[in-house]
C-alpha angles and dihedrals in degrees: 000000000000117000132211088256090056090053092048092052093046092050095040094237139109126273088248090057090053089049090051090051089055100040109018108022092164089072093065132078111249094247092050092048090049092051093049092045090052091051092049091052095043093051095039091233117181121185117238102250093203094053092045092051092051091049099045103025088235123118091202087222134114125199122227116190103214112229116240112268142172107253090204091057105023121195104254093193095057091039088058091047091053091052091051092046093053091046095048094045090048092056087056094049097258131123125216117232112202119214139164116274100234120110094246092056091049091049089052092054091048093049092050090053090225099144143035096222147338138255112205133192135181090038112184131199110284089007107192091215090069092057090050093052095042092051091051093045091234116154117239142169130197141217094223133038124302121199114236096004134088094207095105143089126200142163113264097247094177093055092044093051090047088057090050092051092045089053092052093046090050089052091055103259118147105165115051134175126213122218115198140151141190095027089185087075108094095220092052091050090050092051094048092047091049091050094048093048093051093044091052093047093050097042101247119157109234113214111244098183121089105276097236088058096039093054090059094051125097090239093048122160113267094209139032123208111202127201092228140000096265089055088049088059089049085055089054089055094048090050092049092048088055089057093254134119122241112238094013103056099015126023118222134198131187138188132234098036096238116189089259090071091078094042103053123080116269095027108246123247107227146159115255116217111218096230094168092057091044091052091049094051093044094051091046093051093047094048090048088056092047089053090057100266122140125262107259114256092229135033122241124251117200126196122254120220118239110217111196115210139164096290090076107048121168109270118246118226 
């Protein structure tokens, strides 16, 4: 296997310069960094993670407690986020260590000193994992909002829902139903609140009757806004059971833009969450903290992307 000395000779630089290229690239001139990087790739050099950890005190590893999931119906959104997280951390020289999400498993990883920090997702109110990490003094960031800390990144649900409502208003809808579930989940609360605020601002009437009953009434809602894509499909079923056709008689929108949105008929209008951008910002914020930087005062909200499909056609008449 190639050694750091081999790389130094091939690039015509010192061993320290190669070390800087690996650990502090900002210290090198662009042409020097390019020459060293080319030599590393040509020789297939890989740093010894154990030696580097002993030298720097860093494990160059970040833990990610994997949220509970149904293996028969895996969460495509969080699977995509994990892929982006591994990719983004890898470009910065860090590995991702997967662990279970319970407090005992997190305590075990901390005690073993296996990682430098944590990336969390699906953070709930009074999440016990936060107390465990705070008590141990371990840095962490979260995909999802944290009270009293700026170490988080999330999609701007309020702005995304405002776009959804603006689309429906522009298409001529005036009475709209909302389909939500598990309001104890912070992201579902955010989406509902964003929808209600936008509907009030733009003068929409929000259906207060149970949707199965409302869809059979003469003054039925002409659109349903769902808190996620699976709920959007539940809306399709409710509409069909009322003798109506989704997309033709009642428009439907979802949230998350799961792959199913392109496969159902009509294709479901939804909000895409930019998981690659979220992973990039999260890794950057965590590594800044590991380098001694302060925790940002505020979290970061990133824009979702509204993808308009056949489930929200322009109303006729």
